[in-house]
Each structure stands twice: as structure tokens, then as C-alpha cells.
GROMACS .gro file of C-alpha atoms in nm:
model
  378
    1MET     CA    1   9.411  13.738  21.289
    2TYR     CA    2   9.561  13.947  21.113
    3GLY     CA    3   9.814  13.723  21.037
    4VAL     CA    4   9.571  13.393  20.942
    5PHE     CA    5   9.377  13.677  20.692
    6THR     CA    6   9.725  13.704  20.562
    7PHE     CA    7   9.866  13.418  20.508
    8THR     CA    8   9.503  13.353  20.408
    9LYS     CA    9   9.491  13.647  20.110
   10HIS     CA   10   9.841  13.490  20.024
   11ILE     CA   11   9.712  13.158  19.908
   12ASN     CA   12   9.378  13.300  19.748
   13HIS     CA   13   9.647  13.488  19.523
   14LYS     CA   14   9.842  13.194  19.476
   15ILE     CA   15   9.561  13.028  19.363
   16LYS     CA   16   9.410  13.233  19.143
   17ALA     CA   17   9.736  13.288  18.937
   18MET     CA   18   9.717  12.914  18.918
   19PHE     CA   19   9.400  12.935  18.810
   20ARG     CA   20   9.512  13.180  18.543
   21LYS     CA   21   9.783  12.913  18.372
   22VAL     CA   22   9.564  12.681  18.366
   23PHE     CA   23   9.260  12.858  18.186
   24LEU     CA   24   9.530  13.041  17.973
   25GLY     CA   25   9.739  12.683  17.945
   26ILE     CA   26   9.379  12.557  17.769
   27ILE     CA   27   9.291  12.827  17.587
   28ALA     CA   28   9.680  12.795  17.392
   29VAL     CA   29   9.617  12.390  17.336
   30SER     CA   30   9.254  12.439  17.178
   31LEU     CA   31   9.413  12.679  16.997
   32ILE     CA   32   9.647  12.443  16.870
   33ALA     CA   33   9.412  12.197  16.823
   34VAL     CA   34   9.242  12.418  16.571
   35SER     CA   35   9.516  12.505  16.412
   36CYS     CA   36   9.625  12.189  16.376
   37SER     CA   37   9.311  12.053  16.254
   38ASP     CA   38   9.215  12.359  16.003
   39ASP     CA   39   9.627  12.233  15.855
   40ASP     CA   40   9.405  11.881  15.757
   41ASP     CA   41   9.122  12.033  15.623
   42THR     CA   42   9.331  12.293  15.328
   43THR     CA   43   9.296  12.101  14.976
   44THR     CA   44   9.578  12.149  14.810
   45VAL     CA   45   9.543  12.284  14.413
   46VAL     CA   46   9.723  12.116  14.168
   47LYS     CA   47   9.665  12.348  13.808
   48ALA     CA   48   9.707  12.136  13.461
   49ASN     CA   49  10.059  12.187  13.338
   50ALA     CA   50  10.145  12.034  13.041
   51GLY     CA   51  10.545  11.994  12.973
   52SER     CA   52  10.738  12.072  12.695
   53ILE     CA   53  10.747  11.963  12.319
   54SER     CA   54  11.057  11.942  12.051
   55GLY     CA   55  11.131  11.886  11.772
   56GLY     CA   56  11.096  12.066  11.437
   57PRO     CA   57  11.023  12.275  11.268
   58PHE     CA   58  10.906  12.140  10.942
   59THR     CA   59  10.882  12.274  10.636
   60PHE     CA   60  10.695  12.088  10.345
   61ASP     CA   61  10.635  12.179   9.990
   62VAL     CA   62  10.276  12.183   9.870
   63ASP     CA   63  10.251  11.918   9.599
   64GLY     CA   64  10.065  11.664   9.610
   65GLU     CA   65  10.249  11.465   9.781
   66SER     CA   66  10.227  11.351  10.161
   67ASP     CA   67  10.415  11.537  10.362
   68PHE     CA   68  10.452  11.403  10.794
   69VAL     CA   69  10.655  11.548  11.110
   70SER     CA   70  10.881  11.281  11.251
   71GLY     CA   71  11.043  11.285  11.622
   72ILE     CA   72  10.867  11.554  11.799
   73THR     CA   73  10.924  11.442  12.147
   74LEU     CA   74  10.777  11.500  12.510
   75ASP     CA   75  10.857  11.592  12.839
   76SER     CA   76  10.601  11.518  13.076
   77SER     CA   77  10.816  11.559  13.389
   78ALA     CA   78  10.683  11.826  13.515
   79SER     CA   79  10.332  11.778  13.357
   80MET     CA   80   9.986  11.773  13.539
   81GLY     CA   81   9.628  11.729  13.479
   82GLU     CA   82   9.328  11.459  13.431
   83ASN     CA   83   9.317  11.486  13.056
   84SER     CA   84   9.571  11.490  12.737
   85THR     CA   85   9.546  11.601  12.372
   86TRP     CA   86   9.752  11.737  12.086
   87VAL     CA   87   9.596  12.045  11.909
   88ILE     CA   88   9.701  12.122  11.595
   89THR     CA   89   9.594  12.510  11.493
   90ASP     CA   90   9.691  12.731  11.230
   91ASP     CA   91   9.939  13.054  11.356
   92MET     CA   92   9.633  13.241  11.452
   93GLY     CA   93   9.547  13.024  11.685
   94ASN     CA   94   9.213  12.837  11.573
   95ILE     CA   95   9.218  12.541  11.567
   96LEU     CA   96   9.234  12.253  11.315
   97GLY     CA   97   9.257  11.941  11.441
   98LEU     CA   98   9.290  11.741  11.789
   99PRO     CA   99   9.437  11.387  11.697
  100PRO     CA  100   9.443  11.243  12.074
  101THR     CA  101   9.858  11.063  12.070
  102LEU     CA  102  10.152  11.200  11.941
  103MET     CA  103  10.114  10.853  11.667
  104ALA     CA  104   9.761  11.043  11.601
  105VAL     CA  105  10.011  11.360  11.557
  106GLU     CA  106  10.278  11.199  11.300
  107GLY     CA  107   9.975  11.067  11.110
  108VAL     CA  108   9.856  11.381  10.998
  109ASP     CA  109   9.933  11.513  10.634
  110PHE     CA  110  10.035  11.783  10.621
  111ASP     CA  111  10.027  11.839  10.225
  112GLU     CA  112   9.660  11.834  10.266
  113ALA     CA  113   9.569  12.151  10.467
  114GLY     CA  114   9.747  12.364  10.178
  115PRO     CA  115   9.976  12.670  10.191
  116GLY     CA  116  10.044  12.823  10.532
  117VAL     CA  117  10.149  12.837  10.857
  118CYS     CA  118  10.024  12.483  11.113
  119LEU     CA  119  10.139  12.512  11.516
  120ILE     CA  120  10.139  12.186  11.697
  121TRP     CA  121  10.084  12.176  12.121
  122TYR     CA  122  10.038  11.941  12.360
  123ALA     CA  123   9.767  12.016  12.611
  124ARG     CA  124   9.677  11.861  12.975
  125TYR     CA  125   9.359  12.010  13.181
  126ASN     CA  126   9.134  11.913  13.440
  127GLY     CA  127   8.786  11.937  13.486
  128THR     CA  128   8.583  12.094  13.218
  129VAL     CA  129   8.681  12.309  12.982
  130THR     CA  130   8.536  12.511  12.709
  131GLY     CA  131   8.633  12.593  12.413
  132LEU     CA  132   8.833  12.269  12.306
  133GLU     CA  133   8.695  12.183  11.975
  134MET     CA  134   8.739  12.220  11.624
  135GLY     CA  135   8.683  12.577  11.434
  136MET     CA  136   8.780  12.726  11.817
  137ASN     CA  137   9.095  12.906  11.912
  138ALA     CA  138   9.286  12.783  12.159
  139ASN     CA  139   9.405  13.082  12.288
  140ASP     CA  140   8.986  13.097  12.408
  141ILE     CA  141   8.953  12.806  12.578
  142GLU     CA  142   8.862  12.820  12.932
  143GLY     CA  143   8.881  12.652  13.199
  144ASP     CA  144   9.195  12.451  13.420
  145PHE     CA  145   9.381  12.429  13.066
  146ASP     CA  146   9.747  12.431  12.942
  147LEU     CA  147   9.931  12.489  12.608
  148SER     CA  148  10.230  12.392  12.580
  149ASN     CA  149  10.537  12.581  12.370
  150SER     CA  150  10.427  12.490  12.004
  151ILE     CA  151  10.610  12.316  11.684
  152THR     CA  152  10.575  12.534  11.381
  153VAL     CA  153  10.510  12.354  11.026
  154ASN     CA  154  10.575  12.593  10.729
  155ARG     CA  155  10.373  12.480  10.401
  156ASN     CA  156  10.512  12.663  10.079
  157GLN     CA  157  10.312  12.685   9.815
  158VAL     CA  158  10.552  12.541   9.482
  159VAL     CA  159  10.485  12.544   9.147
  160ASN     CA  160  10.257  12.202   9.065
  161ALA     CA  161  10.193  12.031   8.739
  162GLY     CA  162   9.942  11.819   8.877
  163ILE     CA  163   9.852  11.432   8.801
  164LEU     CA  164   9.841  11.297   8.466
  165SER     CA  165   9.588  10.994   8.406
  166GLY     CA  166   9.568  10.857   8.054
  167GLY     CA  167   9.682  10.581   7.824
  168PRO     CA  168   9.978  10.410   7.804
  169PHE     CA  169   9.897  10.440   7.420
  170GLU     CA  170   9.965  10.196   7.157
  171PHE     CA  171  10.021  10.330   6.745
  172ASP     CA  172  10.102  10.098   6.446
  173VAL     CA  173  10.316  10.360   6.218
  174ASP     CA  174  10.135  10.245   5.933
  175GLY     CA  175  10.040  10.579   5.787
  176ASP     CA  176   9.718  10.623   5.920
  177ALA     CA  177   9.659  10.928   6.176
  178ASP     CA  178   9.701  10.765   6.557
  179PHE     CA  179   9.543  11.059   6.811
  180VAL     CA  180   9.535  11.023   7.189
  181SER     CA  181   9.205  11.042   7.351
  182GLY     CA  182   9.053  11.051   7.691
  183ILE     CA  183   9.330  11.236   7.865
  184THR     CA  184   9.246  11.395   8.174
  185LEU     CA  185   9.447  11.676   8.401
  186ASP     CA  186   9.369  11.671   8.769
  187ASP     CA  187   9.499  11.983   8.839
  188THR     CA  188   9.400  12.002   9.255
  189PHE     CA  189   9.726  12.064   9.375
  190ALA     CA  190   9.862  12.270   9.063
  191PHE     CA  191  10.004  12.575   9.105
  192GLY     CA  192  10.145  12.830   8.829
  193ASP     CA  193  10.092  13.131   8.671
  194ASN     CA  194  10.209  12.999   8.296
  195SER     CA  195  10.094  12.627   8.165
  196THR     CA  196  10.191  12.443   7.863
  197TRP     CA  197  10.166  12.107   7.795
  198ILE     CA  198  10.512  11.909   7.612
  199ILE     CA  199  10.568  11.588   7.369
  200THR     CA  200  10.940  11.490   7.440
  201ASP     CA  201  11.129  11.156   7.336
  202ASP     CA  202  11.228  10.872   7.520
  203MET     CA  203  11.506  11.058   7.646
  204GLY     CA  204  11.360  11.387   7.727
  205ASN     CA  205  11.411  11.560   7.387
  206ILE     CA  206  11.101  11.850   7.359
  207LEU     CA  207  10.952  11.742   7.016
  208GLY     CA  208  10.650  11.941   7.012
  209LEU     CA  209  10.494  12.227   7.273
  210PRO     CA  210  10.150  12.188   7.210
  211PRO     CA  211   9.936  12.489   7.444
  212THR     CA  212   9.611  12.327   7.553
  213LEU     CA  213   9.500  11.975   7.614
  214MET     CA  214   9.277  11.979   7.242
  215ALA     CA  215   9.579  12.090   7.090
  216VAL     CA  216   9.813  11.757   7.178
  217GLU     CA  217   9.457  11.516   7.104
  218GLY     CA  218   9.494  11.715   6.716
  219VAL     CA  219   9.887  11.586   6.768
  220ASN     CA  220   9.951  11.317   6.476
  221PHE     CA  221  10.166  11.066   6.616
  222ASP     CA  222  10.208  10.855   6.317
  223GLU     CA  223  10.439  11.099   6.154
  224ALA     CA  224  10.689  11.110   6.445
  225GLY     CA  225  10.852  10.755   6.303
  226PRO     CA  226  10.861  10.439   6.546
  227GLY     CA  227  10.976  10.483   6.940
  228VAL     CA  228  10.812  10.595   7.208
  229CYS     CA  229  10.646  10.947   7.301
  230LEU     CA  230  10.654  11.132   7.649
  231ILE     CA  231  10.310  11.374   7.730
  232TRP     CA  232  10.371  11.557   8.012
  233TYR     CA  233  10.166  11.896   8.154
  234ALA     CA  234  10.401  12.221   8.306
  235ARG     CA  235  10.368  12.508   8.518
  236TYR     CA  236  10.622  12.775   8.550
  237SER     CA  237  10.628  13.113   8.708
  238GLY     CA  238  10.854  13.380   8.578
  239MET     CA  239  11.096  13.314   8.348
  240VAL     CA  240  11.212  12.940   8.329
  241THR     CA  241  11.514  12.884   8.035
  242GLY     CA  242  11.555  12.531   7.807
  243LEU     CA  243  11.146  12.546   7.754
  244GLU     CA  244  11.186  12.540   7.342
  245MET     CA  245  11.147  12.290   7.085
  246GLY     CA  246  11.513  12.069   7.042
  247MET     CA  247  11.608  12.127   7.457
  248ASN     CA  248  11.571  11.898   7.685
  249ALA     CA  249  11.306  11.884   7.959
  250ASN     CA  250  11.516  11.754   8.200
  251ASN     CA  251  11.730  12.078   8.150
  252ILE     CA  252  11.438  12.361   8.191
  253THR     CA  253  11.542  12.586   8.476
  254GLY     CA  254  11.375  12.833   8.674
  255ASP     CA  255  11.006  12.803   8.896
  256PHE     CA  256  10.936  12.488   8.687
  257ASP     CA  257  10.750  12.143   8.735
  258LEU     CA  258  10.648  11.894   8.572
  259SER     CA  259  10.352  11.680   8.592
  260ASN     CA  260  10.417  11.246   8.570
  261SER     CA  261  10.412  11.150   8.204
  262ILE     CA  262  10.180  10.930   7.958
  263THR     CA  263  10.358  10.686   7.718
  264VAL     CA  264  10.293  10.752   7.382
  265THR     CA  265  10.428  10.382   7.198
  266ARG     CA  266  10.473  10.396   6.789
  267ASN     CA  267  10.588   9.987   6.657
  268GLN     CA  268  10.695  10.009   6.284
  269VAL     CA  269  10.518   9.748   6.119
  270ALA     CA  270  10.514   9.634   5.780
  271ASN     CA  271  10.351   9.897   5.543
  272ALA     CA  272  10.305   9.904   5.178
  273GLY     CA  273  10.232  10.250   5.172
  274SER     CA  274  10.011  10.373   4.834
  275ILE     CA  275   9.986  10.372   4.465
  276SER     CA  276   9.853  10.587   4.241
  277GLY     CA  277   9.720  10.578   3.859
  278GLY     CA  278   9.417  10.413   3.691
  279PRO     CA  279   9.177  10.260   3.696
  280PHE     CA  280   9.230  10.092   3.341
  281THR     CA  281   8.958   9.968   3.145
  282PHE     CA  282   9.047   9.744   2.831
  283MET     CA  283   8.797   9.544   2.574
  284VAL     CA  284   8.878   9.153   2.575
  285ASP     CA  285   8.927   9.161   2.228
  286GLY     CA  286   9.286   8.966   2.155
  287ASN     CA  287   9.485   9.234   2.156
  288PRO     CA  288   9.780   9.298   2.412
  289ASP     CA  289   9.620   9.492   2.695
  290PHE     CA  290   9.890   9.647   2.896
  291VAL     CA  291   9.881   9.928   3.263
  292SER     CA  292  10.152  10.217   3.293
  293GLY     CA  293  10.166  10.539   3.442
  294ILE     CA  294  10.153  10.363   3.807
  295THR     CA  295  10.376  10.502   4.124
  296LEU     CA  296  10.425  10.422   4.386
  297ASP     CA  297  10.434  10.637   4.720
  298SER     CA  298  10.685  10.464   4.896
  299THR     CA  299  10.695  10.731   5.201
  300ALA     CA  300  10.557  10.535   5.482
  301ALA     CA  301  10.658  10.213   5.364
  302PHE     CA  302  10.782   9.962   5.553
  303GLY     CA  303  10.878   9.583   5.480
  304GLU     CA  304  11.218   9.391   5.451
  305ASN     CA  305  11.020   9.186   5.197
  306SER     CA  306  10.806   9.371   4.918
  307THR     CA  307  10.622   9.183   4.590
  308TRP     CA  308  10.344   9.312   4.383
  309ILE     CA  309  10.005   9.144   4.383
  310ILE     CA  310   9.772   9.039   4.127
  311THR     CA  311   9.413   8.980   4.264
  312ASP     CA  312   9.050   8.918   4.131
  313ASP     CA  313   8.747   9.137   4.305
  314GLN     CA  314   8.764   8.845   4.557
  315GLY     CA  315   9.065   8.954   4.670
  316MET     CA  316   9.196   8.534   4.477
  317ILE     CA  317   9.568   8.586   4.428
  318LEU     CA  318   9.622   8.533   3.999
  319GLY     CA  319   9.951   8.663   3.986
  320LEU     CA  320  10.307   8.808   4.207
  321PRO     CA  321  10.499   9.002   3.954
  322PRO     CA  322  10.817   9.152   4.145
  323THR     CA  323  10.839   9.469   4.057
  324LEU     CA  324  10.632   9.722   3.903
  325MET     CA  325  10.806   9.645   3.547
  326ALA     CA  326  10.671   9.355   3.594
  327VAL     CA  327  10.337   9.469   3.680
  328GLU     CA  328  10.393   9.636   3.288
  329GLU     CA  329  10.444   9.369   3.120
  330VAL     CA  330  10.134   9.125   3.181
  331ASN     CA  331   9.901   9.124   2.905
  332PHE     CA  332   9.555   9.124   3.130
  333ASP     CA  333   9.381   9.046   2.744
  334ASP     CA  334   9.515   8.705   2.850
  335ALA     CA  335   9.294   8.718   3.198
  336GLY     CA  336   8.921   8.707   2.981
  337THR     CA  337   8.674   8.918   3.097
  338GLY     CA  338   8.595   9.028   3.481
  339ILE     CA  339   8.774   9.273   3.740
  340CYS     CA  340   9.118   9.255   3.829
  341LEU     CA  341   9.296   9.464   4.128
  342ILE     CA  342   9.656   9.510   4.129
  343TRP     CA  343   9.824   9.586   4.478
  344TYR     CA  344  10.146   9.624   4.626
  345ALA     CA  345  10.262   9.464   4.982
  346ARG     CA  346  10.583   9.496   5.237
  347TYR     CA  347  10.636   9.262   5.483
  348ASN     CA  348  10.841   9.092   5.748
  349GLY     CA  349  11.026   8.791   5.833
  350THR     CA  350  10.749   8.454   5.772
  351ILE     CA  351  10.465   8.485   5.637
  352SER     CA  352  10.168   8.254   5.566
  353GLY     CA  353   9.900   8.248   5.222
  354LEU     CA  354  10.111   8.456   4.910
  355GLU     CA  355  10.087   8.235   4.680
  356MET     CA  356   9.870   8.173   4.441
  357GLY     CA  357   9.524   8.029   4.422
  358MET     CA  358   9.529   8.171   4.781
  359ASN     CA  359   9.293   8.473   4.919
  360ALA     CA  360   9.534   8.793   5.010
  361ASN     CA  361   9.278   8.886   5.268
  362ASP     CA  362   9.355   8.567   5.426
  363VAL     CA  363   9.740   8.617   5.397
  364THR     CA  364   9.891   8.621   5.776
  365GLY     CA  365  10.207   8.763   5.976
  366ASP     CA  366  10.402   9.161   5.926
  367PHE     CA  367  10.233   9.183   5.634
  368ASP     CA  368  10.060   9.514   5.427
  369LEU     CA  369   9.893   9.537   5.148
  370SER     CA  370   9.855   9.923   4.950
  371ASN     CA  371   9.610  10.013   4.843
  372SER     CA  372   9.402   9.879   4.485
  373ILE     CA  373   9.386   9.976   4.167
  374THR     CA  374   9.105   9.856   3.946
  375VAL     CA  375   9.151   9.693   3.585
  376THR     CA  376   8.837   9.663   3.404
  377ARG     CA  377   8.816   9.384   3.136
  378ASN     CA  378   8.533   9.399   2.947
   0.00000   0.00000   0.00000
């Protein structure tokens, strides 16, 4: 009995040990199974990454001329994010624009932003973000969002004269006053502590410095004689040299800017000048009547050829005395009663109608008549 009991007890002990091992094995397998199941259910979170951009920095002058960036590149090898955009901010991070593509960034005219500093960024983000809109600050955007490094765009304010419009003007140098009008200045982008208007010849030599547009419109361009004048507007800051009569506008030095120019062409045409003397009144009585004391002011007179003309009061040509002396030898008593007009004429090239019996008002060609002096024959 003792031996059987002892054997049985020994067997029972071994069976218990075996069951314990099996139970522990089941627990271990269960733990492994749970662990594997947990690994399969874990979601890997991928945060937005904007990558990096290169190019610039850029420096432009705010001068009314378009300024575009170029050559910007994006290294997106590490970029992550469902959505993307480019962001343009000021130097405080305030969002000025959200161009969707790099092409759109390169289409932005930074001159229109005025002076200051802009920053160009690239952004990637997942899901919904808040604050990614014009007028907000890029530093305050919330959500799964990332900004790249930035590229700086400096916009410097320089002296700018703006843009003129009006003209061009064309006048005849004929002794009659010629004034410009209708000139306008677009000073949207104009900048500078001081300003003036400048009139030059076509080589840039300074002929006048009218201080205002009103003063420009008071300049009589007929007095300048034939040629071409240019009208400019200028802005400048501080000291400049060469801004004076007789100097050349192309050689002015300092913080100075000229606008575009407006052309004033002054054509030399035939000009008879002016005559003075008389009027004369004679009696038709058989006694010779001669004029005297007539003078010609030929200061502005121009023309290859000249003559004196005597017409009736309707302009019909009665005589063509070649000189003033010949005019003074005309006996007006012989013409009978009526009114005669004495004129001086200058002309170039070929003209038609300048002959006895024709009308002086119908002469054609480069021809000019002076004022007339009346001779009344009672």
C-alpha cells in the first residue's frame, strides 16, 4: 500500500506540473496574440511637413515698374501633407496673399505692395486648419500645419517722379503765342521731398525750370524758335547737382528722378512778321498820293521769298511791289476812290494764286501775310 500510494502521489505530482506548464503556455500564447493584435490596430500619425524652399533674397525699387520674383525652387523630398499653398506675409507674419502655386507666386507684382519687406513661404497641412486666410497672422494658424523657411523680398522706396500724360504738341513758329494744356501727372507712386518741372531741348539741355504745372502752361513756346522741346516732371530728395539752366538733365546727380517726357515740336513756317504805319487817308483829286513811314518788324519773319501786296478791301490783288521802296512809290490817287490794303508776305517753295487779279485769301502753299495797313481814298 505504501508503495502504491507513494507511486500514485508521485504520478499526481507530475500531472499537476504538466498542467501548470500547459496553462502557462496558453497564457503566454494569449499574451503574444494580444500583443500582435494591438500592434496591428495602432495608427501611425504623419505630421505635416512643408519641406524647404530656396531662391532670393530679392530687392526691388518701388518705382511704378513691375517687380516679379523668379528662380524659386521647392525641395519637397521630405514634404508631407494632404493640402498645400504658398503664403506671402509681411515681416510680422500678417498674411498678404495665398497664391496656390509657384507660378502664381511668380505672377505677383511686388511693386504694387509699396515699400517694406515681404516673406514668401510654402505650407503643407492636413485636415482643417484655422487662420489660414488673408488678414490673419501666419504665426497663429492652428491645426496640422507646417511652414517652410521663408524667402525675403525687400521693397525699397526710392525717389520717383511719377508719369506724365498729354500731348504731344505741335506748333508753328509764326509770332503767335503757343501754350500747352491738358497735361496731367499721375503721382500715385511719386516720392521725393522736392519737385520741379523741367523743359529741355531734345538733347536734354535745360531751357527752363517752371516750378508748377501752371507755370509750364504759361510758357510761350513760340518764343523758343523752331526745334523740339521736352517737358518733364522731377522729384528729388536732399542735395542734387546740375539742376539748373544751361546744364544737361542727363547729368544731374543725387537722389533724383525724371518722369517720362512730353514732346513739343515747333515747326518753322513762313512768317511775314508785322508792319506798322498809317492808316492813310487821301483825296482823289488828281494830285499824287504816296504812303510813307511804314516799318516792318521782321524779328519773327521767316521765308525764302518775300513781296509786298496791295489789295482792295475784299483781298483782290491790285499790285505786287517787290520792296517797301516800291510801295512808297505807288500813287494811290490813280486807283480812284475806295479802300486799299497794304500787306507784306513771306513764302517758301512753290505757291499758287499770288498774282494780279487773284485773291490774296486764296493763295496756297507755305505762305504768310502780315497784318494790313489801310489806305482810304475819298
